[in-house]
XYZ file of C-alpha atoms in Angstrom:
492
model
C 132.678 78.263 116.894
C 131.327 81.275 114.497
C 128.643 78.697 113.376
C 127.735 77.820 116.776
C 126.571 81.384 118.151
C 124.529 82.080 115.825
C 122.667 78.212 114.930
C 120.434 79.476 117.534
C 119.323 82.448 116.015
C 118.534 80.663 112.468
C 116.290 78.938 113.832
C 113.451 82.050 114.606
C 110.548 81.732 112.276
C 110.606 85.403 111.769
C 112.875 88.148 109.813
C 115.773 89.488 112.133
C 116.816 93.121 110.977
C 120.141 94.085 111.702
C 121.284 98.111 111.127
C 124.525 99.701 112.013
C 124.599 102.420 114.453
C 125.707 105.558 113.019
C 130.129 105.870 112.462
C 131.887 107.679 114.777
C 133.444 110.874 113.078
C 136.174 111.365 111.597
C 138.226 113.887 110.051
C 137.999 114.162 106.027
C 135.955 112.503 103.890
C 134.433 109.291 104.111
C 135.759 105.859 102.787
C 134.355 103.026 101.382
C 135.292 101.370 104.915
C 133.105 103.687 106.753
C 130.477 103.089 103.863
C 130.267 99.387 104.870
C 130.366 100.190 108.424
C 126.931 101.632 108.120
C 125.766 98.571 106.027
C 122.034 97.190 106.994
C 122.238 93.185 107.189
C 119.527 90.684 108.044
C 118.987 87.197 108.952
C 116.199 84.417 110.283
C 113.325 83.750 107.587
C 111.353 86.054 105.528
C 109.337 85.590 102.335
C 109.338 82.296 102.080
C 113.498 82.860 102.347
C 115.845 81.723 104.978
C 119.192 83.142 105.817
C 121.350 81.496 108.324
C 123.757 84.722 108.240
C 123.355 87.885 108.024
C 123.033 89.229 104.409
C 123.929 92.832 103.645
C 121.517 94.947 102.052
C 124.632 96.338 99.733
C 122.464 99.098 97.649
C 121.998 100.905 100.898
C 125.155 100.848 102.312
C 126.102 103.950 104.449
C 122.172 105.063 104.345
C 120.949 105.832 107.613
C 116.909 104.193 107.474
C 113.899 106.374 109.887
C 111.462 104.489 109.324
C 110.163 100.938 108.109
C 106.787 99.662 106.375
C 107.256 95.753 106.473
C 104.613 93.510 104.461
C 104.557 89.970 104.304
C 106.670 89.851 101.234
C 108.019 93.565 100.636
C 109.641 96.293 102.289
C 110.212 100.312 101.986
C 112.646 102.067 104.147
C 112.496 105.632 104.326
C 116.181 107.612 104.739
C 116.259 110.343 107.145
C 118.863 113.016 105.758
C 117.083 112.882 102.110
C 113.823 111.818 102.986
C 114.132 109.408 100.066
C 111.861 106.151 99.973
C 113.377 102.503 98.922
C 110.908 99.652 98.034
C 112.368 96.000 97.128
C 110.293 92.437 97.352
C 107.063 91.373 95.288
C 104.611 93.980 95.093
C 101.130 92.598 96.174
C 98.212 95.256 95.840
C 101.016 97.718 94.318
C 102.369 98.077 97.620
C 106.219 98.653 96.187
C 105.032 102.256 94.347
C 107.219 101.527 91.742
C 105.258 101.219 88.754
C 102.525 98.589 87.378
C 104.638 96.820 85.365
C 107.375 96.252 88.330
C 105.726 93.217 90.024
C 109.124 92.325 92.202
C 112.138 94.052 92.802
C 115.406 91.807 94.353
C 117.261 94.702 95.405
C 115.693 98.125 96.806
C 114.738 100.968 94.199
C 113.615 104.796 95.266
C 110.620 105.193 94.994
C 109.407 107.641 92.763
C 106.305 111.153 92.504
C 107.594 113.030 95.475
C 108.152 116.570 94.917
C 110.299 117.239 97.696
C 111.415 114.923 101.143
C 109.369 112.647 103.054
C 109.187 112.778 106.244
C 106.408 109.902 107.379
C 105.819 106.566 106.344
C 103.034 104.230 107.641
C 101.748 100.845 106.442
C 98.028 99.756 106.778
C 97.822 95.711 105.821
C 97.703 96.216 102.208
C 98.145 99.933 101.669
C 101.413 102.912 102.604
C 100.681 106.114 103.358
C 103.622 108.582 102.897
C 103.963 112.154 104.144
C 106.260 115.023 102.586
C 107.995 117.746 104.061
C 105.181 120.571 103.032
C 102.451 118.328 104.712
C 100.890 116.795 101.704
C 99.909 113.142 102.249
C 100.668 110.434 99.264
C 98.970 106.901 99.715
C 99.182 103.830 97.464
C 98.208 99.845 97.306
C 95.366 98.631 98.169
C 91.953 100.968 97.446
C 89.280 98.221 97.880
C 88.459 100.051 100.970
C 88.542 103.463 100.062
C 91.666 103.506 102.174
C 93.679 105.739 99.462
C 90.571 108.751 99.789
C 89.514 107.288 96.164
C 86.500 105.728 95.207
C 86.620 102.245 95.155
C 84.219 101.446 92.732
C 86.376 102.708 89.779
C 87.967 100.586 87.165
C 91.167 99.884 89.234
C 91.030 99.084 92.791
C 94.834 99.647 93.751
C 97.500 102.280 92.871
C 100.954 101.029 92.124
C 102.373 104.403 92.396
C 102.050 107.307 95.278
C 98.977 109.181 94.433
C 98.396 112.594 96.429
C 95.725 112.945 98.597
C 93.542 115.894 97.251
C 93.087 118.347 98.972
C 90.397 117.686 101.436
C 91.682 118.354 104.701
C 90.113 121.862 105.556
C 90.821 124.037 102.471
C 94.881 125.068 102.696
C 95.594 123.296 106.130
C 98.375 121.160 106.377
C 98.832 117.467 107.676
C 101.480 117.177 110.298
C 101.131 113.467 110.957
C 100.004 110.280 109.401
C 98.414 106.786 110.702
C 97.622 103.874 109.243
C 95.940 100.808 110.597
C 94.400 97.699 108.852
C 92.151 98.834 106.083
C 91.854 102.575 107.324
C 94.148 105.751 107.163
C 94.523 108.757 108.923
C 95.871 112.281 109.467
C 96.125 115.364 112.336
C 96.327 118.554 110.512
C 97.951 121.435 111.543
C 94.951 123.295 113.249
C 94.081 119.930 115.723
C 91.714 118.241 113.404
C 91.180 114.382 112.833
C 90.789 113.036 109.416
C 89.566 109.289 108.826
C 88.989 107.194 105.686
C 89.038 103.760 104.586
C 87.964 100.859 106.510
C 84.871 98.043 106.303
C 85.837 97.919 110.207
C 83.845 101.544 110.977
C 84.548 100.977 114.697
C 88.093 101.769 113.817
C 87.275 104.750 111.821
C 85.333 106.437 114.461
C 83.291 107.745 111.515
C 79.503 107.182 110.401
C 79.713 107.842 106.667
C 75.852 108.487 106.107
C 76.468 106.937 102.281
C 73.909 105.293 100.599
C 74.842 102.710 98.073
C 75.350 99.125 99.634
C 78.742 98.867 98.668
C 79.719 102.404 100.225
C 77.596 102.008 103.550
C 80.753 100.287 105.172
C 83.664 102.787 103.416
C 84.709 106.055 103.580
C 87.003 106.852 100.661
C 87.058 110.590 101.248
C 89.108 112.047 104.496
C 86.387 112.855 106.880
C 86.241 114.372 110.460
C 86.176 112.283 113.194
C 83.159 113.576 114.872
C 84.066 113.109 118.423
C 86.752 115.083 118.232
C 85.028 118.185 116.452
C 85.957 121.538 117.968
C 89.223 119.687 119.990
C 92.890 120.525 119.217
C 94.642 116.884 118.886
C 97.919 116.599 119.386
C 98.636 113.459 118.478
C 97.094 110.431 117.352
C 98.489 106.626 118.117
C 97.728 103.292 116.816
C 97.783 99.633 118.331
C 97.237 96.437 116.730
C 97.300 93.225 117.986
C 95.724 89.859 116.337
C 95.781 86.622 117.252
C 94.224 83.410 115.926
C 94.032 81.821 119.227
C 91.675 83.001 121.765
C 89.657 86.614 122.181
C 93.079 88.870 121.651
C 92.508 90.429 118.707
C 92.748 94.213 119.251
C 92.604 97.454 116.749
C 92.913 100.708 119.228
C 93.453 104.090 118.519
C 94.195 106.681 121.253
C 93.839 110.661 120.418
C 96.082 113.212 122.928
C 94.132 116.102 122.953
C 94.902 119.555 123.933
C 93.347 120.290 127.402
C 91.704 123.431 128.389
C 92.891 127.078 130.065
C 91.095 125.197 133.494
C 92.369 121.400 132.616
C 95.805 122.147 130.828
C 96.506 118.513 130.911
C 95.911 116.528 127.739
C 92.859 114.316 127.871
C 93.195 110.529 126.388
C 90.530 109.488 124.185
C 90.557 105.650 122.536
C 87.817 104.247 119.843
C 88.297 100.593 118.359
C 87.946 97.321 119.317
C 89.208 95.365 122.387
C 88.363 91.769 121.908
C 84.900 91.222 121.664
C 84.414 94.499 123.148
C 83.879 97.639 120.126
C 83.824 100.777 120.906
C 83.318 103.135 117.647
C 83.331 106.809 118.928
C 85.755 108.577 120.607
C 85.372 108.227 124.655
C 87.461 109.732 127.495
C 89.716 107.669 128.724
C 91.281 109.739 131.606
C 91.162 113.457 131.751
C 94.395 114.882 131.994
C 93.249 116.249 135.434
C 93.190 112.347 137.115
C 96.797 111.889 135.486
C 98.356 114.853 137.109
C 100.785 115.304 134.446
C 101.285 114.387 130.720
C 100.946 110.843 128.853
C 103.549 109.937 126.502
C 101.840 106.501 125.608
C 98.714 105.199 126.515
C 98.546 101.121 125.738
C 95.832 98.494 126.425
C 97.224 95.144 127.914
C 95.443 92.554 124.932
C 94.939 89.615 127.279
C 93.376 92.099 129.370
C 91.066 94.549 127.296
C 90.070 96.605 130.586
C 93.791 97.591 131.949
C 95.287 100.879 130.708
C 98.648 101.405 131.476
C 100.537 104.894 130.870
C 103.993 106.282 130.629
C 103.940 109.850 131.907
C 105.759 112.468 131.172
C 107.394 112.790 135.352
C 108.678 109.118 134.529
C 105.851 107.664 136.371
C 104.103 104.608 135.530
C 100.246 104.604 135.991
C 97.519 101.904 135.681
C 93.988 101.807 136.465
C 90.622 99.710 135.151
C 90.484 95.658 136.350
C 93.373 93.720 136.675
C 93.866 90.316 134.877
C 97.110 88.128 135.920
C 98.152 91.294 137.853
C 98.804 93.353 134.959
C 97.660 96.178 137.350
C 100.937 95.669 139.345
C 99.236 97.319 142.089
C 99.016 94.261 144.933
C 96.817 91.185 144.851
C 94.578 93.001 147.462
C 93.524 95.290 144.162
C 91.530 94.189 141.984
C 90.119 97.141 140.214
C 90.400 100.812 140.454
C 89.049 104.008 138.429
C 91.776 106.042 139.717
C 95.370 106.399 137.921
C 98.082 104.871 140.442
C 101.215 104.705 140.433
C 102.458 100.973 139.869
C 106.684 100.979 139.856
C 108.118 101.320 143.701
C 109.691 103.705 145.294
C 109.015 106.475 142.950
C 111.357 104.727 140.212
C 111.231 107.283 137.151
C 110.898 104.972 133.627
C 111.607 106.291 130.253
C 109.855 102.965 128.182
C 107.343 100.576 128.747
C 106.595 97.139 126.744
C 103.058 95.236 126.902
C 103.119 92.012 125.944
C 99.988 89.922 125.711
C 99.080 89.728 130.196
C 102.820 91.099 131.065
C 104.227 94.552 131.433
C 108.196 95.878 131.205
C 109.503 99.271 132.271
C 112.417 100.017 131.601
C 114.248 103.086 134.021
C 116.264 105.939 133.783
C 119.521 104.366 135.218
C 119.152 100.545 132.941
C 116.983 98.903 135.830
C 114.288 96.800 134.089
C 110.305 95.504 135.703
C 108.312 93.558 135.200
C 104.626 92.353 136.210
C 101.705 90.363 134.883
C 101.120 86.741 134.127
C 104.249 84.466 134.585
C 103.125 81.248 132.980
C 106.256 80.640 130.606
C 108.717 82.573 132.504
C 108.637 86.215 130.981
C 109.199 87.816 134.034
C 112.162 86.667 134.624
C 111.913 86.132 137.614
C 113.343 82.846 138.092
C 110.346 80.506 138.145
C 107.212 79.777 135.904
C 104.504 79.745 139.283
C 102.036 81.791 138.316
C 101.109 85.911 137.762
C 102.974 88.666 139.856
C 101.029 91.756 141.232
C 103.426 93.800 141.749
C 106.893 95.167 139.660
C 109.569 92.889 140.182
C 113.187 93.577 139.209
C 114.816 91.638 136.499
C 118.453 90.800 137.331
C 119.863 92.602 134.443
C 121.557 95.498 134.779
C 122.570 98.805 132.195
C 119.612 98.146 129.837
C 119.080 100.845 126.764
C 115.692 99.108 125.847
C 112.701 96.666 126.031
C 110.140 95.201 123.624
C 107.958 92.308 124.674
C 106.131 90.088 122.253
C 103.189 87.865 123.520
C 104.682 85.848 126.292
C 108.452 86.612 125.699
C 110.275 89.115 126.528
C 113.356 91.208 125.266
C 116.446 92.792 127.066
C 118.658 94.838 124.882
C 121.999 96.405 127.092
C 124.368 99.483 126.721
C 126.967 96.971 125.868
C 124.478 95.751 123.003
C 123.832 91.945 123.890
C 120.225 91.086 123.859
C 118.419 88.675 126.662
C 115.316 87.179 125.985
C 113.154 85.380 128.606
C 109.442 83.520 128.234
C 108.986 81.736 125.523
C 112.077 80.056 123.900
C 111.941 81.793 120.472
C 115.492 80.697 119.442
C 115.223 77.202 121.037
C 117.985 78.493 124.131
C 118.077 74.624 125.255
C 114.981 75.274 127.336
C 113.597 71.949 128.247
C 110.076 72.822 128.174
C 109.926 75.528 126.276
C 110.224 78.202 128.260
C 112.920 80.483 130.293
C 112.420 81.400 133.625
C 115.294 83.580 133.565
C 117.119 85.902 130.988
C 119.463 84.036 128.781
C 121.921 85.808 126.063
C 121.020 85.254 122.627
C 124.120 84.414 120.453
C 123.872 86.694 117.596
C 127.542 87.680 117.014
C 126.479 91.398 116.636
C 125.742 94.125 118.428
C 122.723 95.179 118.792
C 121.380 98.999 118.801
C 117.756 98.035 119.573
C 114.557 95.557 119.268
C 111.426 96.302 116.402
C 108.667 93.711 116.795
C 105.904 94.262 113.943
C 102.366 94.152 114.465
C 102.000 90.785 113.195
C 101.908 87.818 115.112
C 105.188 86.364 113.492
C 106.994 89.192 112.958
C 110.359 89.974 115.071
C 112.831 92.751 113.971
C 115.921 93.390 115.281
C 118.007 96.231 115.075
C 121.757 95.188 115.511
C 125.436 95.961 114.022
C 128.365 93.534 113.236
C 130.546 92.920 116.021
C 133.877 95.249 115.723
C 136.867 94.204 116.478
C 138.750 95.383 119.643
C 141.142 97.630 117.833
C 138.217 99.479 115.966
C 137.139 102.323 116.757
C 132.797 102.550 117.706
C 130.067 104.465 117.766
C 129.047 104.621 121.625
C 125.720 102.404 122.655
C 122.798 104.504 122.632
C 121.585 105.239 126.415
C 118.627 104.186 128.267
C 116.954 107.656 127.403
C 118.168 108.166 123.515
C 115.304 107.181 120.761
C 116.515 103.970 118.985
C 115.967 104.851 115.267
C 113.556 102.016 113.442
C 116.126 99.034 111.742
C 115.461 98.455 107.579
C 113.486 95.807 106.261
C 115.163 92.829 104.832
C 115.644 92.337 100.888
């Protein structure tokens, strides 16, 4: 019977993450029980490897991971009480930071050239970007676009370990955060300022580079300012990318929340990047804090339609405005269009996440209630039936949810009691006739789960789970529909 629950999940053509929430506490010291109750185990098919069961990553056992930079064929996990960063797989482009002559590693090794903790890690598709505790920024990989603030040109094009970013970020200010996306990097500083290098793709950049040899004209392998966003205070920078070989989806946005003024306190949204075929490569006001009557927490563009922006505010409201496609506006089938922020869940519902999946939305509430809107073609609504788009939020029939992800045209339930529901496409081939679910189904995984990580790649699904404890054992408590869910590991 063991075998049977989880056949379905081998059959995922992605990696499947599993991570133990943290041990309950317990008087004395720890034992090497508790030690393998906060093992990290993974399943499903990665690197050319598939595992039918979950396999316990046995060199971190008891390590609580932060954060995750997944590559096709390597991983680093950074811990969050020593700030310590682990590297395992093959290292393509040097992406491991281990050394030159360590081309794979089977189990994880720290990696080394930190002077104190880390405290941000971010992966660009061929480089890592790394940020320590007294704000200095480390990057290595991939350099053939300038994206490690080095010149490209010079005799080696990659770094194979961390190499600090000189610095170049306005004399002795500090970096407080760190992006990466594609071939480009990033950094806020302490003072508000934008930094930008890397990147053939300029739109993403934001950045004309005024070089002048041929090679260089496309690069900028020196942190730069973005010039939009001169003489603004950014609070925060985010970064969205979505790519797909079929059709005009392909997506690289970045959105900047910038301080607002004594007159406009609210923070303005500004996004540069591409949206299809549509590029935009400066900064440009998105909505003015002012229209949003209160705060953004996230800002995301729906990729099967580049012109609806959807928010998650800081009152728990969910706002949407631009032209709808498939009803991703979730504002009535009476409206196609509007300029104006409004407010899409009913009845003043307060939500504290929201997933975008390629044409279909999920928000998630603060009592476990779970909507949805958008197109409907396979079923990821969940709504019972496969007839066509929804304009307006629809309730799921799942109850006591802690989170949702959403993944192209599926869809993903986690609960308090840690069971995950999927609905959409049939990713773990749920005897679905055609395909496709019209209505949540349990996936048999035999664990439970703490959360759901999908990667930016197309193929990429992470899960975060723990084994299943017996009755008599004692458990750490679900995580509510309001905690942070921590990032799972990587697999070996």
């Amino acid at each position: 019977e063991e075998a049977d629950e989880v056949k379905a999940a081998a059959t995922i053509e992605a990696p499947i993450i599993a991570h133990q929430p943290e041990a309950p506490t317990r008087s004395g010291s720890g034992s090497s029980v508790l030690e393998e109750e906060g093992s990290l185990s993974l399943w499903g098919c990665w690197a050319g490897r598939s595992h039918r069961f979950p396999q316990v990553v046995r060199q971190l056992s008891g390590t609580r991971v932060s954060q995750v930079a997944l590559f096709e064929n390597c991983c680093l996990a950074l811990t969050s009480a020593e700030g310590e960063i682990f590297a395992w797989g093959e290292s393509k482009d040097g992406c491991l930071g281990l050394s030159e002559g360590v081309q794979s590693s089977a189990a994880p090794q720290r990696v080394q050239g930190f002077a104190c903790a880390v405290r941000d890690l971010k992966a660009g598709s061929r480089h890592v970007l790394a940020l320590d505790a007294t704000g200095d920024v480390f990057a290595w990989g991939d350099n053939s676009q300038g994206q490690l603030a080095s010149d490209p040109t010079a005799a080696s094009s990659r770094a194979f370990t961390p190499r600090r970013v000189e610095g170049c970020f306005g004399g002795s200010c500090k970096v407080t955060q760190i992006q990466a996306l594609r071939d480009s990097s990033f950094a806020v500083t302490a003072d508000g300022g934008l930094y930008a290098w890397g990147g053939a793709e300029k739109f993403v950049l934001g950045v004309d580079d005024g070089l002048e040899s041929p090679l260089l004209q496309k690069i900028i392998c020196r942190p730069t300012l973005v010039p939009g966003l001169v003489g603004k205070v950014v609070r925060k920078l985010d970064a969205d990318n979505f790519e797909q070989e079929e059709g005009g989806c392909s997506y690289a946005v970045l959105t900047a929340f910038v301080e607002g003024s004594a007159a406009a306190p609210r923070v303005a949204l500004y996004s540069w990047g591409r949206w299809g075929s549509q590029v935009t490569s400066q900064p440009r006001l998105v909505q003015a804090g002012r229209a949003l009557q209160t705060d953004v927490l996230k800002l995301s563009i729906v990729p099967g339609s580049p012109t609806t922006f959807v928010a998650l505010c800081q009152d728990g409201s969910v706002r949407t405005w631009g032209e709808s496609s498939a009803g991703c506006l979730g504002l009535g089938d009476e409206i196609s269009s509007t300029e104006e922020p409004r407010i899409a869940l009913p009845g003043g519902a307060g939500a504290v996440s929201l997933a975008v999946g390629k044409q279909h939305l999920l928000a998630l509430t603060h009592d476990g209630k779970v909507y949805a809107w958008g197109a409907n073609g396979r079923g990821q609504l969940g709504a019972g039936h496969t007839k066509g788009a929804m304009a307006q939020p629809s309730q799921v029939p799942l109850q006591k949810a802690a989170q949702v992800a959403a993944m192209r045209d599926t869809s993903f339930v986690v609960t308090e009691q840690g069971e995950l529901f999927t609905f959409g496409s049939d990713l773990f081939n749920l005897r679905s006739r055609d395909g496709s679910l019209a209505a949540p189904q349990r996936v048999p995984m035999g664990l439970r789960l703490r959360g759901v990580q999908l990667s930016p790649g197309p193929l990429l699904l992470g899960l975060g789970a723990a084994k299943e404890e017996p009755a008599t054992a004692s458990t750490a408590p679900p995580p509510t529909a309001t905690q942070k869910l921590a990032p799972p590991p990587p697999p070996p």
